[in-house]
Amino acid sequence: MKKLSFFSVIFFLCLYANAQVDVLHYGINLDVDNMISKHHIGYTDIKALGLQDNNVVSFMLKNHNVDSIVDMNTNTILTYTYDNLHLDINLSYDIGDTLHIRIYYNGGQVIERWGGIHYDANLIYTIGVAFEDYPHSYARSWFVAKDVFDDKATYSLNISVPNGRQARCTGMLDSVVNHGSFTTYHYSVSQNIAPYLVSMTIGNFNEYASTIHSSTYDYDIPLTVHYLNSAIGTTIENMFANVPLAFDTLEKSFGRYAFNRVGYCVTPIGSMEHVDNISLASGALTGEIEGMSNIVHEMAHSWFGNNITCKTQRDMWLNEGWTSFTTRLSLSAIYGEKTTRDFFRNKHEEVLKDVVMNEGRFPVAEPDSTQTYSSTVYDKGAEVAMSLKEYIGDELFYAAVRDMIDSFHFSNLTSEMLRDYLSLKTGKDLSSFFDCMVFSSSTPHYEITEKHFHGNNADITISQRAYPDVTKTISSSRIPVTFFDSEFNSFKKYLVFEGDQATLHITNLPFAPVNAMIDYDEEFMDLTTDYAQMIKTPDTTYQFPNTYFRLRTDNIDDSSLIRATLHWIDAQEQQLPQGVNRLSSQHYWTIEGVNMDNEKMHGEFRYEVASYSTAFDTTLAQEYTQRDSLMLLYRRDKNSAWTHIPCSPITSSKGFMKTKFLFEGEYIMAIGDVDEVGLNSVNPTDIRVYPNPTDNVCKVECTKPTQALLYSIDGKLLKKYRFTEGINTINLSEFKDKAFIIRFYNEKTTKYSSKILFKK
């Protein structure tokens, strides 16, 4: 007998608090669609351990006819009350008594929007979860059960069907017995699993059969797919040929597979992770990565959901979020890292944009019954689990999770138990991480606000914040930062810091870095979507998916590495620049890279003038007539002032604002007066600069003496000027640069006012 750990004792006490009985075994015996069309009749045997002294034992059965109930220990008929859902059986028992009750019943189709027992023309199948009915476990739609996530049992299924049909069920197939006009299929389930994970699927099936060899544990396990439509056989063969790659990855990551086979049945709707008998929606058989994600997701539930299971619907992210996280590992094994990263970047954008818009924001561990199967639980939950892996570190993370699955084998967990167990095993206090990302609606936002390089050393300032209306951040962060040299070589280092901002001195890098980028490999969930690529082809438009940015090249000579980051949060600006009425409070961009001094690149930034809720930005122009006041602002870094950057004219309600040149720094959309922007410390009527862009000579017209500093776009001071009242000239031909920042100030103030000048 395995010695109980402290966590196991706590789990046991929590599991059985206020429970009447612990069900030990279900015996499901049904004649399905044989004696009466679209009908089943039979009985459920329930063996249970009494946990209280009581005179009533309660189960659930949805919309059936109860014929009679027998106490099999005494062979006596029991009385009961039944309201088409709750079945209360009058039976006296004491703590420690073993109950054996047989309930005879009959019924037909019972379904909600998704779950239940479905009678189709050629297929009868069960789906064990209800989206809209509550509790969500839906075993009660076809057999008598204590229908909760946290009461696990073993099972036997004896399913009789007309000849010419087969019954594919959860468990090991022990025997098939023909009785003349019908056949009985006998299955047994030796693992302790929750009732919602048991299923039966009945039809005249085709079969795909293969074998998975476990390279980690050196054994073979059957892989089967049963389906009605023979036309999809080739697609099934092609798609399921990749399942062993995912299986191998999951075993290496999370431990040995715990069940009897990897079995699927294709059904009209689904998909659902029934043990040994996964219902796979026919729509998943597309041959595309989306369909493959469906296949491997349901298999991965064998670790998260079917083995360790959420205790209540509150903790459903432990089932669905963690399984969705493992899908990324599986797809990487099949398609490679780049394709998989692109696929999940789309999911990440949906979490930041569509999910927040459609579902609002709530903690992944606090959904109400209507949000149990929400995208927040699935997709944001997956990103929280992925971020936890990065927060802990791969080696510690996988070792701790494998140990957790082994320690809570066929048991239930809460989010608090998960936090405490992983904290114990990794030696890391995970309280702050869970308080921010699991128990609150927060999503952190990280960015590098300053970076300085000195030989093979660097000084990096990282800041963290959250949505303006959320105060939760992570008190101790571990964030990946990738350094690049001028030859595009890279080196990733995990930086650990306390609080919401820190400056870290990094020494002994393997090369002299010229840039550093946070979370370059997109491993940690925050309020950004990013995309990076090499730019080396002239006369080409490069798309940067999920960033609402694209780049156009002219006749370039050298390669550049460009990364675009779209921040799904405000720029935290305290004071509006002169001439600006409002900045976007939803987005801003960071453009960064290596060899960005290439003058033949143009940035194109997405805009949308619209008032509907799904528009890209609803905080700026909401009517087509306002489009002329929409502008793009630029600043080199957080210490620089926003400056208007000229763009091509806007001709429609949505499209891209196109810049003449592209610089490293931050960009944001704004509404205001173009002629006034940037002249916040000099009266805008005092200075006029024209033409801009210019061939080489630019005129500066002043109403009073003014001084100016001319900088290259990367901040290098090029020249000082003293302008007199009237028209002055600047000759830009002496400089090789194509764009400049000119900063004006008068005799009485040292505050600068900036504009960007361009050569044609």
PDB file of C-alpha atoms in Angstrom, residues 367-473:
ATOM      1  CA  PRO A 367     -15.567  30.776 -13.846  1.00  0.00           C
ATOM      2  CA  ASP A 368     -19.221  30.565 -12.977  1.00  0.00           C
ATOM      3  CA  SER A 369     -21.261  27.676 -14.353  1.00  0.00           C
ATOM      4  CA  THR A 370     -21.919  29.531 -17.630  1.00  0.00           C
ATOM      5  CA  GLN A 371     -18.173  30.123 -18.191  1.00  0.00           C
ATOM      6  CA  THR A 372     -16.836  26.660 -17.345  1.00  0.00           C
ATOM      7  CA  TYR A 373     -16.108  25.804 -20.983  1.00  0.00           C
ATOM      8  CA  SER A 374     -15.199  29.314 -22.083  1.00  0.00           C
ATOM      9  CA  SER A 375     -12.240  30.367 -24.214  1.00  0.00           C
ATOM     10  CA  THR A 376     -10.813  31.998 -21.098  1.00  0.00           C
ATOM     11  CA  VAL A 377     -10.601  28.588 -19.442  1.00  0.00           C
ATOM     12  CA  TYR A 378      -9.258  26.812 -22.551  1.00  0.00           C
ATOM     13  CA  ASP A 379      -7.014  29.314 -24.308  1.00  0.00           C
ATOM     14  CA  LYS A 380      -5.991  31.718 -21.583  1.00  0.00           C
ATOM     15  CA  GLY A 381      -5.681  28.732 -19.245  1.00  0.00           C
ATOM     16  CA  ALA A 382      -3.249  27.169 -21.738  1.00  0.00           C
ATOM     17  CA  GLU A 383      -1.143  30.323 -21.804  1.00  0.00           C
ATOM     18  CA  VAL A 384      -1.089  30.490 -18.018  1.00  0.00           C
ATOM     19  CA  ALA A 385       0.216  26.896 -17.889  1.00  0.00           C
ATOM     20  CA  MET A 386       2.810  27.703 -20.574  1.00  0.00           C
ATOM     21  CA  SER A 387       3.898  30.784 -18.636  1.00  0.00           C
ATOM     22  CA  LEU A 388       4.170  28.711 -15.460  1.00  0.00           C
ATOM     23  CA  LYS A 389       6.581  26.410 -17.307  1.00  0.00           C
ATOM     24  CA  GLU A 390       8.761  29.377 -18.233  1.00  0.00           C
ATOM     25  CA  TYR A 391       8.443  30.860 -14.752  1.00  0.00           C
ATOM     26  CA  ILE A 392       9.715  27.657 -13.145  1.00  0.00           C
ATOM     27  CA  GLY A 393      12.078  26.488 -15.893  1.00  0.00           C
ATOM     28  CA  ASP A 394      11.641  23.432 -18.117  1.00  0.00           C
ATOM     29  CA  GLU A 395      13.639  20.874 -16.176  1.00  0.00           C
ATOM     30  CA  LEU A 396      12.114  21.640 -12.780  1.00  0.00           C
ATOM     31  CA  PHE A 397       8.642  22.082 -14.259  1.00  0.00           C
ATOM     32  CA  TYR A 398       8.385  18.760 -16.067  1.00  0.00           C
ATOM     33  CA  ALA A 399       9.908  16.796 -13.180  1.00  0.00           C
ATOM     34  CA  ALA A 400       7.474  18.377 -10.699  1.00  0.00           C
ATOM     35  CA  VAL A 401       4.407  17.844 -12.913  1.00  0.00           C
ATOM     36  CA  ARG A 402       5.309  14.190 -13.553  1.00  0.00           C
ATOM     37  CA  ASP A 403       5.650  13.698  -9.814  1.00  0.00           C
ATOM     38  CA  MET A 404       2.327  15.442  -9.209  1.00  0.00           C
ATOM     39  CA  ILE A 405       0.492  13.208 -11.688  1.00  0.00           C
ATOM     40  CA  ASP A 406       2.038  10.139 -10.045  1.00  0.00           C
ATOM     41  CA  SER A 407       1.183  11.333  -6.516  1.00  0.00           C
ATOM     42  CA  PHE A 408      -2.432  12.192  -7.379  1.00  0.00           C
ATOM     43  CA  HIS A 409      -2.932   9.258  -9.761  1.00  0.00           C
ATOM     44  CA  PHE A 410      -6.681   8.964 -10.572  1.00  0.00           C
ATOM     45  CA  SER A 411      -7.486  11.667  -8.020  1.00  0.00           C
ATOM     46  CA  ASN A 412      -8.732  15.246  -8.049  1.00  0.00           C
ATOM     47  CA  LEU A 413      -6.992  18.596  -7.644  1.00  0.00           C
ATOM     48  CA  THR A 414      -7.883  22.185  -6.916  1.00  0.00           C
ATOM     49  CA  SER A 415      -5.888  25.175  -8.140  1.00  0.00           C
ATOM     50  CA  GLU A 416      -4.656  25.751  -4.588  1.00  0.00           C
ATOM     51  CA  MET A 417      -3.436  22.149  -4.341  1.00  0.00           C
ATOM     52  CA  LEU A 418      -1.666  22.514  -7.682  1.00  0.00           C
ATOM     53  CA  ARG A 419       0.037  25.718  -6.516  1.00  0.00           C
ATOM     54  CA  ASP A 420       1.148  24.252  -3.200  1.00  0.00           C
ATOM     55  CA  TYR A 421       2.388  20.962  -4.609  1.00  0.00           C
ATOM     56  CA  LEU A 422       4.442  22.553  -7.389  1.00  0.00           C
ATOM     57  CA  SER A 423       5.822  25.110  -4.919  1.00  0.00           C
ATOM     58  CA  LEU A 424       6.946  22.276  -2.656  1.00  0.00           C
ATOM     59  CA  LYS A 425       8.502  20.223  -5.442  1.00  0.00           C
ATOM     60  CA  THR A 426      10.289  23.081  -7.230  1.00  0.00           C
ATOM     61  CA  GLY A 427      11.346  25.031  -4.169  1.00  0.00           C
ATOM     62  CA  LYS A 428       9.774  28.164  -5.696  1.00  0.00           C
ATOM     63  CA  ASP A 429       7.057  30.198  -4.025  1.00  0.00           C
ATOM     64  CA  LEU A 430       4.352  30.326  -6.697  1.00  0.00           C
ATOM     65  CA  SER A 431       1.862  32.357  -4.655  1.00  0.00           C
ATOM     66  CA  SER A 432       2.393  35.635  -6.485  1.00  0.00           C
ATOM     67  CA  PHE A 433       2.249  33.979  -9.911  1.00  0.00           C
ATOM     68  CA  PHE A 434      -1.059  32.263  -9.040  1.00  0.00           C
ATOM     69  CA  ASP A 435      -2.513  35.373  -7.393  1.00  0.00           C
ATOM     70  CA  CYS A 436      -1.851  37.337 -10.588  1.00  0.00           C
ATOM     71  CA  MET A 437      -2.480  34.869 -13.403  1.00  0.00           C
ATOM     72  CA  VAL A 438      -4.838  32.254 -11.898  1.00  0.00           C
ATOM     73  CA  PHE A 439      -6.881  33.861  -9.131  1.00  0.00           C
ATOM     74  CA  SER A 440      -7.272  37.327 -10.672  1.00  0.00           C
ATOM     75  CA  SER A 441      -8.316  38.592 -14.097  1.00  0.00           C
ATOM     76  CA  SER A 442      -4.907  40.175 -14.615  1.00  0.00           C
ATOM     77  CA  THR A 443      -2.538  39.610 -17.508  1.00  0.00           C
ATOM     78  CA  PRO A 444       0.936  41.095 -17.047  1.00  0.00           C
ATOM     79  CA  HIS A 445       2.627  43.325 -19.579  1.00  0.00           C
ATOM     80  CA  TYR A 446       6.430  43.250 -19.855  1.00  0.00           C
ATOM     81  CA  GLU A 447       8.723  45.464 -21.883  1.00  0.00           C
ATOM     82  CA  ILE A 448      12.322  46.603 -21.982  1.00  0.00           C
ATOM     83  CA  THR A 449      12.229  50.334 -21.325  1.00  0.00           C
ATOM     84  CA  GLU A 450      15.987  50.988 -21.526  1.00  0.00           C
ATOM     85  CA  LYS A 451      18.939  49.029 -22.936  1.00  0.00           C
ATOM     86  CA  HIS A 452      22.596  49.956 -23.050  1.00  0.00           C
ATOM     87  CA  PHE A 453      25.465  47.837 -24.354  1.00  0.00           C
ATOM     88  CA  HIS A 454      29.126  47.956 -23.342  1.00  0.00           C
ATOM     89  CA  GLY A 455      31.304  45.384 -25.081  1.00  0.00           C
ATOM     90  CA  ASN A 456      30.046  41.962 -23.967  1.00  0.00           C
ATOM     91  CA  ASN A 457      27.952  43.473 -21.184  1.00  0.00           C
ATOM     92  CA  ALA A 458      24.504  45.045 -21.104  1.00  0.00           C
ATOM     93  CA  ASP A 459      22.279  47.079 -18.811  1.00  0.00           C
ATOM     94  CA  ILE A 460      18.633  46.120 -19.277  1.00  0.00           C
ATOM     95  CA  THR A 461      15.686  47.855 -17.595  1.00  0.00           C
ATOM     96  CA  ILE A 462      12.502  45.759 -17.584  1.00  0.00           C
ATOM     97  CA  SER A 463       9.121  47.028 -16.437  1.00  0.00           C
ATOM     98  CA  GLN A 464       5.922  45.150 -15.638  1.00  0.00           C
ATOM     99  CA  ARG A 465       2.376  46.417 -15.354  1.00  0.00           C
ATOM    100  CA  ALA A 466      -1.202  45.204 -15.828  1.00  0.00           C
ATOM    101  CA  TYR A 467      -4.479  46.493 -17.219  1.00  0.00           C
ATOM    102  CA  PRO A 468      -5.165  49.976 -15.775  1.00  0.00           C
ATOM    103  CA  ASP A 469      -8.105  48.660 -13.712  1.00  0.00           C
ATOM    104  CA  VAL A 470      -6.175  45.667 -12.312  1.00  0.00           C
ATOM    105  CA  THR A 471      -3.514  46.005  -9.640  1.00  0.00           C
ATOM    106  CA  LYS A 472      -2.151  42.449  -9.656  1.00  0.00           C
ATOM    107  CA  THR A 473       1.352  41.925 -11.002  1.00  0.00           C
TER     108      THR A 473
END
